[in-house]
Tab-separated table of C-alpha atoms and ligand atoms in Angstrom:
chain	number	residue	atom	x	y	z
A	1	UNK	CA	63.475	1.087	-54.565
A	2	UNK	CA	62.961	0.004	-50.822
A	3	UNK	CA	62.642	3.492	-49.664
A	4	UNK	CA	59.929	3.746	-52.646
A	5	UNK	CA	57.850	0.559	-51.651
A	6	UNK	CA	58.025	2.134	-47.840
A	7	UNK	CA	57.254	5.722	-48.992
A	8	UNK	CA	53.934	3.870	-50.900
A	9	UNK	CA	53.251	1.724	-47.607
A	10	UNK	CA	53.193	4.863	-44.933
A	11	UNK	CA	51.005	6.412	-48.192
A	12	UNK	CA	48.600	3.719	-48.343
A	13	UNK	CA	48.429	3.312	-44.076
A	14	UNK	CA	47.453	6.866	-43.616
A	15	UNK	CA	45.421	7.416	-46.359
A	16	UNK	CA	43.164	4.830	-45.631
A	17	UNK	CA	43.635	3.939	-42.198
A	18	UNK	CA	45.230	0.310	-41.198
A	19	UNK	CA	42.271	-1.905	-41.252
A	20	UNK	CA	39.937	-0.693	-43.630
A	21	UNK	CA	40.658	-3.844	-46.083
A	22	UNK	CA	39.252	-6.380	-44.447
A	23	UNK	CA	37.047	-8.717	-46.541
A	24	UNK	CA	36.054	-11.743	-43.789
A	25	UNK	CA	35.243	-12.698	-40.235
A	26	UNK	CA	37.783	-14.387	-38.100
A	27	UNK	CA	36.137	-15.340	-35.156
A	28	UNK	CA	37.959	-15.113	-31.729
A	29	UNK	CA	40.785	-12.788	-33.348
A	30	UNK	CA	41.626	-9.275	-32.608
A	31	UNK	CA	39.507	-7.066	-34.590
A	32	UNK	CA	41.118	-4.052	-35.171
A	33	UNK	CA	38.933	-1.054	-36.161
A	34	UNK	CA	40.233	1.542	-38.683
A	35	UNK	CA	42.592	3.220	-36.096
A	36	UNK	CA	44.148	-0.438	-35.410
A	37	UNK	CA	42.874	-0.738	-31.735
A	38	UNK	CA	40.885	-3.899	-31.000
A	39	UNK	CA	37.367	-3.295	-31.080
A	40	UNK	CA	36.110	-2.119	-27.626
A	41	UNK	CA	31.940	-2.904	-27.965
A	42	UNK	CA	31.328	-5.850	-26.052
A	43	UNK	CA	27.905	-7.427	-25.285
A	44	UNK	CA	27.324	-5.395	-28.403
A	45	UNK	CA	23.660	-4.460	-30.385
A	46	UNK	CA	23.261	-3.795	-33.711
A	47	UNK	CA	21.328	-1.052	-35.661
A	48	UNK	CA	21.203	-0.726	-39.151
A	49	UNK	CA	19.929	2.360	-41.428
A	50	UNK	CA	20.838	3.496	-44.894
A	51	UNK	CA	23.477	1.343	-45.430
A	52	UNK	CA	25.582	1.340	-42.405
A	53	UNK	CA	25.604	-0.526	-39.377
A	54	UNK	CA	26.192	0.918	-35.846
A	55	UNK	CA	27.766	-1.604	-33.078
A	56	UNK	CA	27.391	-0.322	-29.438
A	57	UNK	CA	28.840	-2.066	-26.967
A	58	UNK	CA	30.812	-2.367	-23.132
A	59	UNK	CA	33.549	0.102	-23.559
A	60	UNK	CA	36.072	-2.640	-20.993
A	61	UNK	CA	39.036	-2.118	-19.136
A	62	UNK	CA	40.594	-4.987	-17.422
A	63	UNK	CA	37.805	-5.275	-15.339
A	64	UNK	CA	34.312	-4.909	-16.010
A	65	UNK	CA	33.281	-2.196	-14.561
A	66	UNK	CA	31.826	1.023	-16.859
A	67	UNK	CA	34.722	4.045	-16.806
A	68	UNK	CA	34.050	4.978	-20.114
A	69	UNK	CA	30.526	3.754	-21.164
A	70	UNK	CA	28.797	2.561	-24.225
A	71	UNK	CA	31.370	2.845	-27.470
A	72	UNK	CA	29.581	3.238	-31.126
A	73	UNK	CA	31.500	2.054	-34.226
A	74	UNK	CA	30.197	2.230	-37.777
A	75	UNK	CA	30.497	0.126	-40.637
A	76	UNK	CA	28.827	0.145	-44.364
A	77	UNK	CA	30.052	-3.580	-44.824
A	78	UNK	CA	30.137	-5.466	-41.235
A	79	UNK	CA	33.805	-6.315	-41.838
A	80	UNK	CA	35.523	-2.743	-41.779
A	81	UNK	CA	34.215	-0.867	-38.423
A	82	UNK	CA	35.291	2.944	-37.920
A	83	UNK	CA	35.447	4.051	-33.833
A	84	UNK	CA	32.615	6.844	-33.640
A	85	UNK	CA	33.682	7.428	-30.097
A	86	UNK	CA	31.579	7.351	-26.617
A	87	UNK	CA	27.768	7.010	-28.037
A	88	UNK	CA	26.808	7.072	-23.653
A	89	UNK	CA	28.769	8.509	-21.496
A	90	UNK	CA	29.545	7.553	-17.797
A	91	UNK	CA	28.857	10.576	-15.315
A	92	UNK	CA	31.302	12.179	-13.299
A	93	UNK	CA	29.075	13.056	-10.642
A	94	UNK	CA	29.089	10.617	-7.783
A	95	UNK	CA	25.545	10.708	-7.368
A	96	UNK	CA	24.285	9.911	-10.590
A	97	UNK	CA	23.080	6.496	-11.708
A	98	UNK	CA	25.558	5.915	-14.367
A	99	UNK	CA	28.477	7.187	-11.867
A	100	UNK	CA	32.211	5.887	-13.148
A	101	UNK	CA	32.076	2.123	-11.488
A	102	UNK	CA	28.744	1.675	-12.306
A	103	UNK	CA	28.100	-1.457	-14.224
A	104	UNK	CA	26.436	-0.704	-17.792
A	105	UNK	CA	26.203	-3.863	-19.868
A	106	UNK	CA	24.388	-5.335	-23.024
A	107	UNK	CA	23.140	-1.961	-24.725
A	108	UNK	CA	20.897	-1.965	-27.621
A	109	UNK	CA	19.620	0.635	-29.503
A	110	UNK	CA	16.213	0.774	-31.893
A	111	UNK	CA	14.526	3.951	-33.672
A	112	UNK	CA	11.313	5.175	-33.284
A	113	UNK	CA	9.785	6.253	-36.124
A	114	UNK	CA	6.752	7.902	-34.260
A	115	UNK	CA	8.996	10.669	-32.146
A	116	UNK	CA	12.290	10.339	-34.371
A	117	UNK	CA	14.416	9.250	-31.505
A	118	UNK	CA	16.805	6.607	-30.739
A	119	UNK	CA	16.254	5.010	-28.094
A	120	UNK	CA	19.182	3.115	-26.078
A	121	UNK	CA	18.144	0.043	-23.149
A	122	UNK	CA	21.162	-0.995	-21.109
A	123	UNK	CA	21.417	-3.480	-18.081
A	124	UNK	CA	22.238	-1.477	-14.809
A	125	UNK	CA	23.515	-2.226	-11.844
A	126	UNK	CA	24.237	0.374	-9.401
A	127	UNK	CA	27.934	1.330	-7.973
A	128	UNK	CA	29.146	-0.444	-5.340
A	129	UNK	CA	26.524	-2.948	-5.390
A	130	UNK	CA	27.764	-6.009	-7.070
A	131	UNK	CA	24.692	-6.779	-9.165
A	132	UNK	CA	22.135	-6.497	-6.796
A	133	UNK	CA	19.841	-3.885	-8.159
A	134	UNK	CA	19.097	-5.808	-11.594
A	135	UNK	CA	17.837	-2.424	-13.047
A	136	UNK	CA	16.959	-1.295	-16.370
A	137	UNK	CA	18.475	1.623	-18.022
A	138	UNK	CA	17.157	4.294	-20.338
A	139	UNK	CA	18.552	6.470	-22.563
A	140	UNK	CA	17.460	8.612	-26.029
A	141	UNK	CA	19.299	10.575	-28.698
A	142	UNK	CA	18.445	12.361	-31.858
A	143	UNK	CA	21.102	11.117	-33.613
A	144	UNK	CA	22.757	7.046	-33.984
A	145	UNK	CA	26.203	8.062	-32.997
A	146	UNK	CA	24.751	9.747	-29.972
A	147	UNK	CA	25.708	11.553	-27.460
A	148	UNK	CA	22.566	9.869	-25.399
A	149	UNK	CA	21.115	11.656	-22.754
A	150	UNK	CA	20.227	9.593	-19.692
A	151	UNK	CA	17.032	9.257	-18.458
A	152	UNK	CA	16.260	6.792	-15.703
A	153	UNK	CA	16.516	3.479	-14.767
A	154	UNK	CA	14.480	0.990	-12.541
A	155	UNK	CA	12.809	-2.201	-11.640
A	156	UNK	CA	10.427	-2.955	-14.257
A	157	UNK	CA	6.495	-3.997	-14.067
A	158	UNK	CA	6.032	-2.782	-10.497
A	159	UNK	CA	2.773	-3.929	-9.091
A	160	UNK	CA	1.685	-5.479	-11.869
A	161	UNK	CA	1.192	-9.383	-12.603
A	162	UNK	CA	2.514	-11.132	-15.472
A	163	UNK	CA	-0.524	-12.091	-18.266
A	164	UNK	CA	0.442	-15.727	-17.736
A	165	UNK	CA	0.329	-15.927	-14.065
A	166	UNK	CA	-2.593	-18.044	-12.691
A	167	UNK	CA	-4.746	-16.154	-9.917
A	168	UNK	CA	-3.727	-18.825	-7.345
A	169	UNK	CA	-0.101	-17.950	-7.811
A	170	UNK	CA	-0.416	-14.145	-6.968
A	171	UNK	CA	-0.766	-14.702	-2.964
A	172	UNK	CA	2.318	-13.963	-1.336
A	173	UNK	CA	3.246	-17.137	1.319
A	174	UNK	CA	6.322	-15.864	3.411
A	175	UNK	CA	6.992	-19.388	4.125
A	176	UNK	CA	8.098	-19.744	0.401
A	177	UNK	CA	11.236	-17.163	0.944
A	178	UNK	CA	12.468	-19.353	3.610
A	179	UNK	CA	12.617	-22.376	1.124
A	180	UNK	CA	16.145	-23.520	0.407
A	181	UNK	CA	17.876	-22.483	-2.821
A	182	UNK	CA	18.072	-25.293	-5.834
A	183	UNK	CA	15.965	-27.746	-3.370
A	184	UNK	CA	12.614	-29.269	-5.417
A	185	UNK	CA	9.879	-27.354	-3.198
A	186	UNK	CA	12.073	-24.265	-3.807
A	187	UNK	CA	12.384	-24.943	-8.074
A	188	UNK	CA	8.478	-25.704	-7.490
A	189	UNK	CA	7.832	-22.665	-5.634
A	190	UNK	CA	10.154	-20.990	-8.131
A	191	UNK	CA	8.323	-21.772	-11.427
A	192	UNK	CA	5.135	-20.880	-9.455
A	193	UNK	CA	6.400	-17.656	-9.006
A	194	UNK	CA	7.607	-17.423	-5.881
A	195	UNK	CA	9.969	-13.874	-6.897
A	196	UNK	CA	7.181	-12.381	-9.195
A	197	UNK	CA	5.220	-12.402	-6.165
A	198	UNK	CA	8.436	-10.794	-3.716
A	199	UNK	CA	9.417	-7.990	-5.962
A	200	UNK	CA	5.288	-7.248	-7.315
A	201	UNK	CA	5.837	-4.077	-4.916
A	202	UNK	CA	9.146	-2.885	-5.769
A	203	UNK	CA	9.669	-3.939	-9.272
A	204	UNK	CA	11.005	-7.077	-11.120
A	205	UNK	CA	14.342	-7.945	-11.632
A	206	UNK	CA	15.794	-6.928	-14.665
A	207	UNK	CA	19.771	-8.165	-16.085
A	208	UNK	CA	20.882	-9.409	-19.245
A	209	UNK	CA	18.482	-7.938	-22.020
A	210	UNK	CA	17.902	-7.564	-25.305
A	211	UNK	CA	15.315	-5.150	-27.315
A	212	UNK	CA	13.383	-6.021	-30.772
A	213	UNK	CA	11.474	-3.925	-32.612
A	214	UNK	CA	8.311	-6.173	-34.595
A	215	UNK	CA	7.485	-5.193	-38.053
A	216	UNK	CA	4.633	-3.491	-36.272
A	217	UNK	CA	6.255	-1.046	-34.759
A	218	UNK	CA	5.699	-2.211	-31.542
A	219	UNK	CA	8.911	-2.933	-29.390
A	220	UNK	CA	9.561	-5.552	-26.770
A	221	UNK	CA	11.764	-5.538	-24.235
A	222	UNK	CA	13.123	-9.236	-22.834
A	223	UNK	CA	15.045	-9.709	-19.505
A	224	UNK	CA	16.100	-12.299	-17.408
A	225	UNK	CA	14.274	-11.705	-14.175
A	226	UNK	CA	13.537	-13.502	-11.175
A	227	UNK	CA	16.927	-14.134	-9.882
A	228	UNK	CA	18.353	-15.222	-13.365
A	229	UNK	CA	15.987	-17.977	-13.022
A	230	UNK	CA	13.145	-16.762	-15.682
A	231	UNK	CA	12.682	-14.578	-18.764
A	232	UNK	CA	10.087	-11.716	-19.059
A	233	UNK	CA	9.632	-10.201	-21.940
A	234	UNK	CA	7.501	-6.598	-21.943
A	235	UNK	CA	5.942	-4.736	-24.201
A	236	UNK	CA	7.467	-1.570	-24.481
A	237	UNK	CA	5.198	2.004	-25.145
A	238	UNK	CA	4.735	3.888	-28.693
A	239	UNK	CA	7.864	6.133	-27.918
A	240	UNK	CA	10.007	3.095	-26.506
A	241	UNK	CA	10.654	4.896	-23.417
A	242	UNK	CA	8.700	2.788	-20.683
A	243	UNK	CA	7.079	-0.440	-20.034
A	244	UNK	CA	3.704	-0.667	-20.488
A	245	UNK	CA	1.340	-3.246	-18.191
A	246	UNK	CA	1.592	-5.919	-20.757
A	247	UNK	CA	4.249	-8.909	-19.502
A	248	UNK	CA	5.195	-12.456	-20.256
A	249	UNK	CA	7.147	-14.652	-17.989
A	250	UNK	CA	8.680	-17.211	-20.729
A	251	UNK	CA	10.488	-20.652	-19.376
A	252	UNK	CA	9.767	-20.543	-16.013
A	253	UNK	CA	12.653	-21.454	-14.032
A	254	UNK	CA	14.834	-21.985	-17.630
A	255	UNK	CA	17.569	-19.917	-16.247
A	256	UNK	CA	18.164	-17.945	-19.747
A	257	UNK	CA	20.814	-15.320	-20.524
A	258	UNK	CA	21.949	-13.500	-22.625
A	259	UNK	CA	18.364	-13.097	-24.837
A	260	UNK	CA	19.104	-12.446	-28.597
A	261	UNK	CA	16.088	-11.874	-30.839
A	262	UNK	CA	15.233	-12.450	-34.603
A	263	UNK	CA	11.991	-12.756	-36.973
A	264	UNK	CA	12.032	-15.118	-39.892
A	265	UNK	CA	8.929	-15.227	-42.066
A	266	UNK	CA	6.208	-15.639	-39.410
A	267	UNK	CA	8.236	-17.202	-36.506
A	268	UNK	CA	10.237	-15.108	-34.076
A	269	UNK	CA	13.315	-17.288	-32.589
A	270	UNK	CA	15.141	-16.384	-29.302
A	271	UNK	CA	18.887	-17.689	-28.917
A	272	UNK	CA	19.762	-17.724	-24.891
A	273	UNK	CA	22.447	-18.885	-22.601
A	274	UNK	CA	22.624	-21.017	-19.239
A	275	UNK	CA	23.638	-19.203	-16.472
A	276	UNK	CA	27.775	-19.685	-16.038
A	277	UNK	CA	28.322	-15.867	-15.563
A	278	UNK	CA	31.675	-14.738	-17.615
A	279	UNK	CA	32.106	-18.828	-18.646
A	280	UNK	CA	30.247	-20.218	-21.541
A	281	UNK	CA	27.843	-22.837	-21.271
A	282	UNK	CA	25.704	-24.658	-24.194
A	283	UNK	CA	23.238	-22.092	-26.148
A	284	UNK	CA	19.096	-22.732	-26.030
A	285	UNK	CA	17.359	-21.918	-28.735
A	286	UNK	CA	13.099	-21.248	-28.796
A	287	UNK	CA	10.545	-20.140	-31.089
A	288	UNK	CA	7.257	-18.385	-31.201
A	289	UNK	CA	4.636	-17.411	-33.220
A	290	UNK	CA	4.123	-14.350	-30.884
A	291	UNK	CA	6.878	-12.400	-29.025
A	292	UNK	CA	4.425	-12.526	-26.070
A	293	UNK	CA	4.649	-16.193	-26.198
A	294	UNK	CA	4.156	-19.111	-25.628
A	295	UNK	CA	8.109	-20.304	-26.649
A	296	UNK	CA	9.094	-23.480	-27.565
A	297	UNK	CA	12.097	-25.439	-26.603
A	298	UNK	CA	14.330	-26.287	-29.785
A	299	UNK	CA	17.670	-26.940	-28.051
A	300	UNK	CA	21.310	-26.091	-28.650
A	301	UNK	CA	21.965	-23.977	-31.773
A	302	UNK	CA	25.724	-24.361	-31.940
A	303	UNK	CA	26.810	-27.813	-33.619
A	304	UNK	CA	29.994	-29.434	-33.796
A	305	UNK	CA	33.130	-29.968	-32.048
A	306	UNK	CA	32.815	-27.302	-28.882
A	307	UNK	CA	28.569	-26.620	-29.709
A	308	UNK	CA	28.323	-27.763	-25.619
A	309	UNK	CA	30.368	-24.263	-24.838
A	310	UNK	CA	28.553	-22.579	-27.932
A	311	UNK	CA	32.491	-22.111	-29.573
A	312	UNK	CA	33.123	-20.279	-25.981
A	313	UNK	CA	31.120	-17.610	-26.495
A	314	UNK	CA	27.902	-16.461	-25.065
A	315	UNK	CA	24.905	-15.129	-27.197
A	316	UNK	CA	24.656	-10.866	-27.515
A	317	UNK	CA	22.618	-10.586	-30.355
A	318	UNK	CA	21.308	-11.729	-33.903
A	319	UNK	CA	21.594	-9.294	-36.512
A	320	UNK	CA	19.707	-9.891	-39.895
A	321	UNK	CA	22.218	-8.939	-42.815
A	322	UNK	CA	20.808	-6.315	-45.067
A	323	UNK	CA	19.700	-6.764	-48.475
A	324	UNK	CA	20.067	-10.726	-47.829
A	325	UNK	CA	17.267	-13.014	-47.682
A	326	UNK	CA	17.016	-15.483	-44.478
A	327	UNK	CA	20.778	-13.926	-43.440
A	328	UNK	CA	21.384	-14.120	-39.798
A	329	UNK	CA	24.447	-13.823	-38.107
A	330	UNK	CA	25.068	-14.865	-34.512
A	331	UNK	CA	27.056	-12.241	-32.522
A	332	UNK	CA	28.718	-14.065	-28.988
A	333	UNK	CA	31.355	-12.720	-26.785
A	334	UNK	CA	34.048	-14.603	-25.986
A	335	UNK	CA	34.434	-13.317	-22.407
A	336	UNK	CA	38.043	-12.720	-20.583
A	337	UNK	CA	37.509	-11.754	-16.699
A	338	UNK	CA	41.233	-11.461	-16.313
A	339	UNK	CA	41.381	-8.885	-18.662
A	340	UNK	CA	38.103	-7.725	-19.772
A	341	UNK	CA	39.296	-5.084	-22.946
A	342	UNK	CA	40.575	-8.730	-24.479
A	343	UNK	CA	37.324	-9.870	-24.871
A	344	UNK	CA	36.851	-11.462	-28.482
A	345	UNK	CA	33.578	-11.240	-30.872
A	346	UNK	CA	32.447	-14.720	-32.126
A	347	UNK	CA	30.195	-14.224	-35.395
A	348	UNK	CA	29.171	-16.931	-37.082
A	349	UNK	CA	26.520	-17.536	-40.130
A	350	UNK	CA	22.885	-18.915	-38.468
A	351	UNK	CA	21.139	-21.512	-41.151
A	352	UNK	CA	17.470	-22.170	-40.403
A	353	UNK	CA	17.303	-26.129	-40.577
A	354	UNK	CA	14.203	-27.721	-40.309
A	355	UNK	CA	12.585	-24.929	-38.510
A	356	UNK	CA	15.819	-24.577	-36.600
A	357	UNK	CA	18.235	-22.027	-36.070
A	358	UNK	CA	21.803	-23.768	-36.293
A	359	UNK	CA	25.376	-21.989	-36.702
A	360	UNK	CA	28.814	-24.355	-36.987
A	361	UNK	CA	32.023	-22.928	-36.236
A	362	UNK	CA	34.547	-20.855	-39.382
A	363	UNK	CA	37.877	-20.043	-39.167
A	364	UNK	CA	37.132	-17.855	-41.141
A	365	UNK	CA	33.757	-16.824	-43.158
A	366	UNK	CA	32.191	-13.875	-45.310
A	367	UNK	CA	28.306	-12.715	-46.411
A	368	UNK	CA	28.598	-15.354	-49.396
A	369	UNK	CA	27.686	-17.942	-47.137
A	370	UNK	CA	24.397	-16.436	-47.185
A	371	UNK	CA	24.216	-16.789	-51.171
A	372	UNK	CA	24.671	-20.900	-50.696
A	373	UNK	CA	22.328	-21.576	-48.396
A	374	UNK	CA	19.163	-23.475	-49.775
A	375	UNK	CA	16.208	-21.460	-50.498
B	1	LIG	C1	26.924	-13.064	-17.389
B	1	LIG	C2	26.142	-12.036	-18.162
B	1	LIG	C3	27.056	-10.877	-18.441
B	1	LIG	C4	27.538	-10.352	-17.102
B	1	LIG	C5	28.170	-11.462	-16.297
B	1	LIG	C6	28.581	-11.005	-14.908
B	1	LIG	O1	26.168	-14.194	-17.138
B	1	LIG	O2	25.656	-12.582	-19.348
B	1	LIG	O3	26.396	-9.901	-19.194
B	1	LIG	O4	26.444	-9.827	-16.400
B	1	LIG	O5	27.292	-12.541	-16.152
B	1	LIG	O6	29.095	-12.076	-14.173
């Protein structure tokens, strides 16, 4: 009888995998994909088409450095993700941008419909130099599982001024890089502009990102620029491929991370984080009636017991759940720098409150939520 009941298990386990049952989220857990290893996508983005979902993400090792690249999972259901393998490669060859060592965070991946590519935007920074080239990254694929070919990356908006910049703030004053960090005249000088107007000839700072795609068509890319200090968001070209000359510099001197992006009805909302690095810190939330601005404060998202370290975890992106009206789920890492692989996936059901985004920490949760919430 026991050998029978083991016979049926090792049946069962390799028919169907070992995690291909799972009907919940467990935030902060191990999630195993359907091979049993703990899901390696981490600063993940989300793309969804004919019922699946695709999950890119930092392929970690124990530290954070890109030796593998961007992983791609799939899943028809959110819970139950399949490991599709390496969606963008790192490069062998010393030379190249994306070299092993690099540092490749935060992908995200959109379609565009015109040219019938996808179109992958990562945060680069280049090998051996900490995280001082604050570069964006490029790639494009005919297919959502990849491979993507690399194409370039850079400093965006070079020689160009932001549309919200006064005239008065465009003159370059030397004086102003002297200023000492986190004094007033330097935060002053800051929010005036003071690094627009440095890097206006070789580009503007670009980290953590996000993309979004409008109902339009037209995409936007958002960045924290400036020295971490200030948000621009860009609007990207038909084929998704470059910046065009069209930029917004959103909460000047706000110090937002970690830019997640969703639309609901007429109002776009933006979940962000402070600037801790790998430690969490309390969310932001904004909204806007145009993603070229202007945003307006709403505050911490998170609420309850732990909302001032956002349930440690630290905003990647905000995926609307298909089929579901007013269904957004907020995807954080729960960062480990002493072991970087270990990194946990905090999801957690958004409810729009009084023109609001909110989310409240689950043990454990699944898409019914959705069905509760008021209409
Ligand atoms: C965080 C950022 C991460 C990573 C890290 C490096 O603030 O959100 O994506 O860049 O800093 O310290």
């Amino acid at each position: 009888m026991r050998f029978l009941l083991i016979l049926s298990l090792i049946i069962t386990q390799s028919c169907t995998g070992q995690n291909l049952n799972n009907s919940s989220f467990t935030p902060g857990d191990i999630w195993k994909d359907a091979d049993g290893n703990h899901i390696n996508a981490h600063g993940g983005g989300f793309y969804y088409e004919d019922g699946t979902y695709f999950w890119y993400g930092e392929h970690k090792n124990q530290n954070s450095l890109a030796q593998v690249g961007v992983r791609v999972y799939s899943s028809d259901d959110l819970y139950n993700w399949k490991n599709e393998g390496v969606a963008l490669s790192v490069s062998t060859d010393p030379n190249s941008e994306i070299t092993t060592g690099s540092v490749i965070e935060r992908p995200k991946v959109i379609y565009n419909k015109k040219t019938d590519k996808y179109v992958m935007w990562f945060h680069l920074e280049l090998k051996g130099q900490g995280y001082a080239a604050a570069r964006t990254g490029v790639a494009i694929s005919d297919n959502p599982l990849g491979p993507f070919k690399y194409i370039k990356s850079f400093r965006p908006n070079t020689k160009i001024w932001p549309k919200n910049i006064d005239d008065s703030e465009k003159v370059y004053n030397e004086e102003d890089e002297k200023l000492e960090w986190w004094t007033p005249e330097w935060k002053e000088s800051l929010i005036d502009g003071l690094y627009v107007r440095r890097d206006f000839e070789e580009g503007q700072m670009s980290r953590d990102m996000t993309v979004y795609v409008d109902d339009d068509g037209k995409a936007y890319h958002v960045h924290s620029s400036e020295e971490n200090q200030t948000l621009h968001i860009s609007l990207l070209t038909d084929d998704y491929l470059d910046f065009t000359d069209t930029y917004v510099r959103v909460q000047e001197g706000g110090q937002n991370e970690a830019p997640a992006v969703f639309k609901s009805g007429n109002t776009y909302y933006m979940i962000t984080s402070g600037l801790t690095g790998w430690d969490p810190n309390p969310a932001r939330s904004f909204k806007s009636k145009s993603m070229l601005g202007p945003w307006e404060k709403l505050g911490n998202p998170a609420v309850g017991e732990e909302a001032e370290l956002t349930f440690r975890s630290q905003s990647t992106f905000v995926l609307p759940v298909a089929g579901k009206k007013d269904a957004y789920i907020y995807m954080g890492d729960r960062w480990n720098p002493k072991n970087h692989r270990d990194g946990r996936y905090i999801w957690l059901p958004i409810s729009i409150t009084n023109g609001k985004p909110e989310f409240k920490w689950h043990d454990e949760w699944d898409l019914s939520f959705f069905d509760t919430l008021a209409p």
